[in-house]
XYZ file of C-alpha atoms in Angstrom:
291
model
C 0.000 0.000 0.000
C 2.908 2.463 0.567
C 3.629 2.175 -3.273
C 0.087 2.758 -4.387
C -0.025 6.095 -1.778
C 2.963 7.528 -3.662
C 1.718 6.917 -7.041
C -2.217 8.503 -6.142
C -3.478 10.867 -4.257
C -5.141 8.488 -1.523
C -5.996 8.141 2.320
C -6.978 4.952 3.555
C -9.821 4.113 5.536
C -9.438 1.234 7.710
C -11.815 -1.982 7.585
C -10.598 -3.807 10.046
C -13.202 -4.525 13.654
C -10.439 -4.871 15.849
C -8.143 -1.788 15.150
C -10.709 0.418 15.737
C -9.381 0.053 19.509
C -6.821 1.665 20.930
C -4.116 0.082 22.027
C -4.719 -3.168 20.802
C -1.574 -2.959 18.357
C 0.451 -5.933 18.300
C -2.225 -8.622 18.146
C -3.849 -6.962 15.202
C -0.919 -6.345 13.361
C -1.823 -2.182 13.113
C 0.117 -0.413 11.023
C 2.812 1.259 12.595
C 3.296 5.127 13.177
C 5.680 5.262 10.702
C 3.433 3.815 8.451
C 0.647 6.156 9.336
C 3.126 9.046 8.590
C 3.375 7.780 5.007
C -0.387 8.147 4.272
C -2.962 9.689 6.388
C -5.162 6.557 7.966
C -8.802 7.010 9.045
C -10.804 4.277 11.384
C -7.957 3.102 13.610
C -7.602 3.879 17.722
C -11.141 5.903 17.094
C -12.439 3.658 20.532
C -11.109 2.934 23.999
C -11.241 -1.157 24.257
C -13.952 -1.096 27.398
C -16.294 0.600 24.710
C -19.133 -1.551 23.121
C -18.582 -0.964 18.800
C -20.710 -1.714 15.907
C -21.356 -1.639 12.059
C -23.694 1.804 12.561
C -20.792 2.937 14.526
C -17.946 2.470 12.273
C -20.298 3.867 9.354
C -21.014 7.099 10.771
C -17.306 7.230 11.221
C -16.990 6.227 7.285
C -19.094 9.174 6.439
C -17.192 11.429 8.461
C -13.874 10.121 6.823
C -15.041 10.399 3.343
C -15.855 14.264 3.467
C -12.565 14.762 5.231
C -10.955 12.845 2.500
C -12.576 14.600 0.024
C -12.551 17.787 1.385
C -8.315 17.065 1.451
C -8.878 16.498 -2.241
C -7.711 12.569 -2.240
C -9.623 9.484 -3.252
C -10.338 7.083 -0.253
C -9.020 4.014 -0.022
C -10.914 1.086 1.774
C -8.065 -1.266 2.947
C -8.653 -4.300 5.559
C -10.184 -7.742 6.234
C -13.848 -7.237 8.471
C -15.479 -8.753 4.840
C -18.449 -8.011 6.774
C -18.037 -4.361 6.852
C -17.102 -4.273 2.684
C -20.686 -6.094 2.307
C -22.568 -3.337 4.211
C -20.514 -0.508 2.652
C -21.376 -1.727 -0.883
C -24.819 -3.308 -0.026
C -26.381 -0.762 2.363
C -27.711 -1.471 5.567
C -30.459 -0.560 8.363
C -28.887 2.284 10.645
C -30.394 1.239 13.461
C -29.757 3.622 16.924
C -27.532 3.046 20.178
C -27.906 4.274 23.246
C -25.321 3.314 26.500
C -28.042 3.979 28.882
C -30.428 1.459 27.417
C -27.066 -0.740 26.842
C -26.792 -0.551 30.633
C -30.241 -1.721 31.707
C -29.880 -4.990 29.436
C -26.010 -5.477 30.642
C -27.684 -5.186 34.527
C -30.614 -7.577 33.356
C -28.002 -10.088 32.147
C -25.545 -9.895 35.487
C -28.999 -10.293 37.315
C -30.495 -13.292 35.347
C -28.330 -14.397 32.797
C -28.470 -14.777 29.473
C -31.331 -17.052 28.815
C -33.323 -14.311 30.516
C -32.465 -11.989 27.547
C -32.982 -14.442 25.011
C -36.228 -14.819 26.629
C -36.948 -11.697 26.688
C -36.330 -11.466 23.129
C -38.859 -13.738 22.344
C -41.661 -12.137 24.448
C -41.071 -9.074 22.246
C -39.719 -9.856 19.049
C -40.591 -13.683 18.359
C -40.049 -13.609 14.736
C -36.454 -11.989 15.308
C -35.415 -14.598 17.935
C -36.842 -17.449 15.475
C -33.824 -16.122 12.613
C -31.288 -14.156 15.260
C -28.349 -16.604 16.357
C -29.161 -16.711 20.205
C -26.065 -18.234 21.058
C -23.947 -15.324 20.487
C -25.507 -13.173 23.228
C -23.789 -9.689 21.890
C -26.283 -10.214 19.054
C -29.085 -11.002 21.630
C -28.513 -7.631 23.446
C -27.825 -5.494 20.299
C -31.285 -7.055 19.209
C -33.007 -5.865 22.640
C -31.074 -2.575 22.505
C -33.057 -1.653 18.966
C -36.374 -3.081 20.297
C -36.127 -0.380 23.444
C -34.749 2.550 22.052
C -37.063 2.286 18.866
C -40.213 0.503 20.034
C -40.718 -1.557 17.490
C -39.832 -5.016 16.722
C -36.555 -5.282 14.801
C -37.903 -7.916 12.497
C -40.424 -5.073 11.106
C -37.408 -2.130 11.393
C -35.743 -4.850 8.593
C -38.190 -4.205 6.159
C -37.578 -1.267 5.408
C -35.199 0.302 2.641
C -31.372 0.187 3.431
C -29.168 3.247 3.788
C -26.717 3.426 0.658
C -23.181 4.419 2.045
C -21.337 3.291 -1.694
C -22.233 3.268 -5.363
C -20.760 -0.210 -6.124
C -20.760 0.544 -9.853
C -18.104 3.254 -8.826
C -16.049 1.728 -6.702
C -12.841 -0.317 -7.667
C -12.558 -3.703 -6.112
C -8.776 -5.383 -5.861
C -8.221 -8.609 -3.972
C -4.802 -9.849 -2.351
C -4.789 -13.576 -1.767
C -2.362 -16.565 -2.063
C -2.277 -20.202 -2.093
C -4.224 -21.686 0.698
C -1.200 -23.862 2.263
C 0.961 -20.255 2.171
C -1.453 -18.438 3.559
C -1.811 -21.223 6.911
C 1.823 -20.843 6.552
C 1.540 -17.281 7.223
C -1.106 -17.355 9.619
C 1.537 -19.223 12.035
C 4.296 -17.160 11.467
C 2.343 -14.437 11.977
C 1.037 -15.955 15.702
C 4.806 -16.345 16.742
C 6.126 -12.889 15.295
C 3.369 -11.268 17.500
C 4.200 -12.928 20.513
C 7.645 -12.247 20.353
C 6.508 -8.675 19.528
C 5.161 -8.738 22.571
C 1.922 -9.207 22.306
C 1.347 -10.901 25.668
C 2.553 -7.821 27.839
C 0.091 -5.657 25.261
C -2.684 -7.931 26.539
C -2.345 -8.222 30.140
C -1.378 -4.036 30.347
C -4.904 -4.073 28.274
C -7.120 -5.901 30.423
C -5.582 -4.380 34.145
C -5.581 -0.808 32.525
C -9.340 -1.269 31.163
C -10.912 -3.830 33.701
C -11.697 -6.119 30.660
C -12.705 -9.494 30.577
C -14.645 -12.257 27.995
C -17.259 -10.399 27.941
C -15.791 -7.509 26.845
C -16.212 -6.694 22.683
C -12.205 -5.636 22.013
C -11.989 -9.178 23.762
C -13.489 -10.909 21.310
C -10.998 -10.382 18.609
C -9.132 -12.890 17.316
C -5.908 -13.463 19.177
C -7.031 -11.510 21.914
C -10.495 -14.349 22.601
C -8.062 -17.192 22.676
C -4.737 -15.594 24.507
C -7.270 -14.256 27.170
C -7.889 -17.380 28.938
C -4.058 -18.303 28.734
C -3.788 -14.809 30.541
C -6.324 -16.273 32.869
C -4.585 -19.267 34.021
C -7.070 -21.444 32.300
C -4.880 -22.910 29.544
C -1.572 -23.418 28.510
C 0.195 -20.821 25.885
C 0.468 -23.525 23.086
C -3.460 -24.296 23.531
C -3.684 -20.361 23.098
C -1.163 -20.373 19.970
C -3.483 -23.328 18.514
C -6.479 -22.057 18.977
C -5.547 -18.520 17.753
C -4.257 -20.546 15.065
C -7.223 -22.267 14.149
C -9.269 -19.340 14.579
C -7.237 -17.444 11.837
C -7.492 -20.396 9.277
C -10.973 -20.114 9.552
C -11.004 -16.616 9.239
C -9.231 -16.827 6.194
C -11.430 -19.068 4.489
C -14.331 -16.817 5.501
C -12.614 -14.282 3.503
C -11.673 -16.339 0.478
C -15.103 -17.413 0.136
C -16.225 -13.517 0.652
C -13.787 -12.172 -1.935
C -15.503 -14.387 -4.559
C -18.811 -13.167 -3.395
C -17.843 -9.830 -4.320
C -16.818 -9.974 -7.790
C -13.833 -8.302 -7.713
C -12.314 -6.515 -10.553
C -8.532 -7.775 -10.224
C -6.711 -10.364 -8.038
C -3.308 -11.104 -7.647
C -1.106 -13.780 -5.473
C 0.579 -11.661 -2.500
C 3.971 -13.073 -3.633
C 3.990 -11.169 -6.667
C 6.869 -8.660 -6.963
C 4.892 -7.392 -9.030
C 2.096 -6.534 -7.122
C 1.880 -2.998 -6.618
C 2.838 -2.191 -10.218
C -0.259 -4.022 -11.498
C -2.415 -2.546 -8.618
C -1.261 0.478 -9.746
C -2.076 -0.088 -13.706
C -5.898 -1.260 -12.985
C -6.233 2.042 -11.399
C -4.996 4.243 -13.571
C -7.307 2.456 -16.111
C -10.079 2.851 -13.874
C -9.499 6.069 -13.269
C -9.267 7.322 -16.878
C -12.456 5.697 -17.153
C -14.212 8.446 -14.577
């Protein structure tokens, strides 16, 4: 990316879930502050890692971006691997509200009576929602209950109505990285060890004492930090951490693979490619003597 940023007039927008946090920089692999120097970077350490963060969050940020981008006369440049955020900035999505306080009274309602109170709750007010919602990931449960209460209205009837546009896909330039599966596993362990030798343990456990956070926590739930937590913990043993972080990447990975052919994308090339950046750099200028 530091090659294409020389050759066009870009800042790049960040879509990535996990560096939106701050201080979570080893185990996500943020770019560094030299790298940030390069090229102005939008979407990274915008939240402190006890916050709660979402897609309508990170899209109002998006918006805000874009102008500033624009207004700085550059083209923004989406760069990251949260597939699920590329689907809703291309596809639209319902921009549903938040509100802490309400957040709050379903977090107390939870410490008081658990989770399958919530999920039964859900069901007493929304049943066709908790019929289709995965109740078994219970920050989906209380995001579900959080719309329901602020808005009144059951969120299987908000769904139905027209999405908010945030892209014009027809505009928009789509390049995929990728590599050979085995090389990419390769990398995915490589990249487990070079981030524990980084450090990455101390980054956790200065984390989690500085911010009071535990499993339940949403920066916690990233990968590397979900499966070195319990290590941290004293529940398991560092090389059950480094194969479950391991295993959790791999499937990542093939989440994204199978995403990237989803999305139709307009050129792909192998990561190993010397070559790389010059092509990159050729399908845009094509692209953008097309505008």
């Amino acid at each position: 990316m530091p090659k294409i940023s020389q050759n066009f007039p870009v800042e790049i927008i960040s879509v990535d879930s996990a560096m939106v946090f701050q201080g979570m920089d080893i185990g996500t692999c943020k770019p560094s502050k030299e790298e940030q120097k390069i090229v102005q970077h939008h979407l990274i350490d915008i939240i402190e890692p006890d916050k709660n963060f979402n897609a309508g969050i990170y899209l109002d940020h998006v918006e805000q971006a874009v102008k500033v981008i624009e207004q700085n006369q550059k083209i923004p440049l989406f760069v990251g691997g949260t597939m699920m955020f590329y689907k809703l900035l291309l596809e639209g999505m319902h921009n549903f509200p938040s509100d802490h306080i309400t957040r709050k009274e379903i977090d107390s309602l939870r410490q008081k009576k658990g989770e399958t109170a919530l999920i039964d709750l859900l069901k007493e007010l929304d049943s066709e929602t908790h019929k289709i919602i995965d109740i078994k990931n219970p920050r989906r449960v209380e995001r579900a209950l959080e719309i329901i209460k602020i808005t009144k209205t059951k969120l299987s009837l908000l769904k139905k109505k027209p999405l908010k546009k945030f892209l014009n896909k027809k505009k928009c330039l789509l390049l995929g990285m990728t590599e050979d599966k085995t090389k990419l596993d390769i990398n995915a362990k490589s990249r487990i060890k070079k981030i524990i030798s980084d450090g990455f343990i101390e980054e956790l456990e200065n984390l989690v004492t500085t911010y009071k956070l535990n499993s339940l926590s949403h920066s916690m739930n990233s990968i590397n930090y979900k499966q070195f937590l319990p290590y941290l913990q004293g529940k398991i043993l560092l090389d059950e951490a480094c194969s479950e972080a391991l295993s959790a990447t791999k499937k990542l990975i093939k989440t994204q693979l199978t995403w990237m052919k989803k999305f139709e994308l307009n050129y792909t090339n192998n990561t190993s490619d010397r070559n790389d950046s010059n092509l990159f750099s050729d399908t845009i200028n094509t692209y953008l003597r097309s505008l």
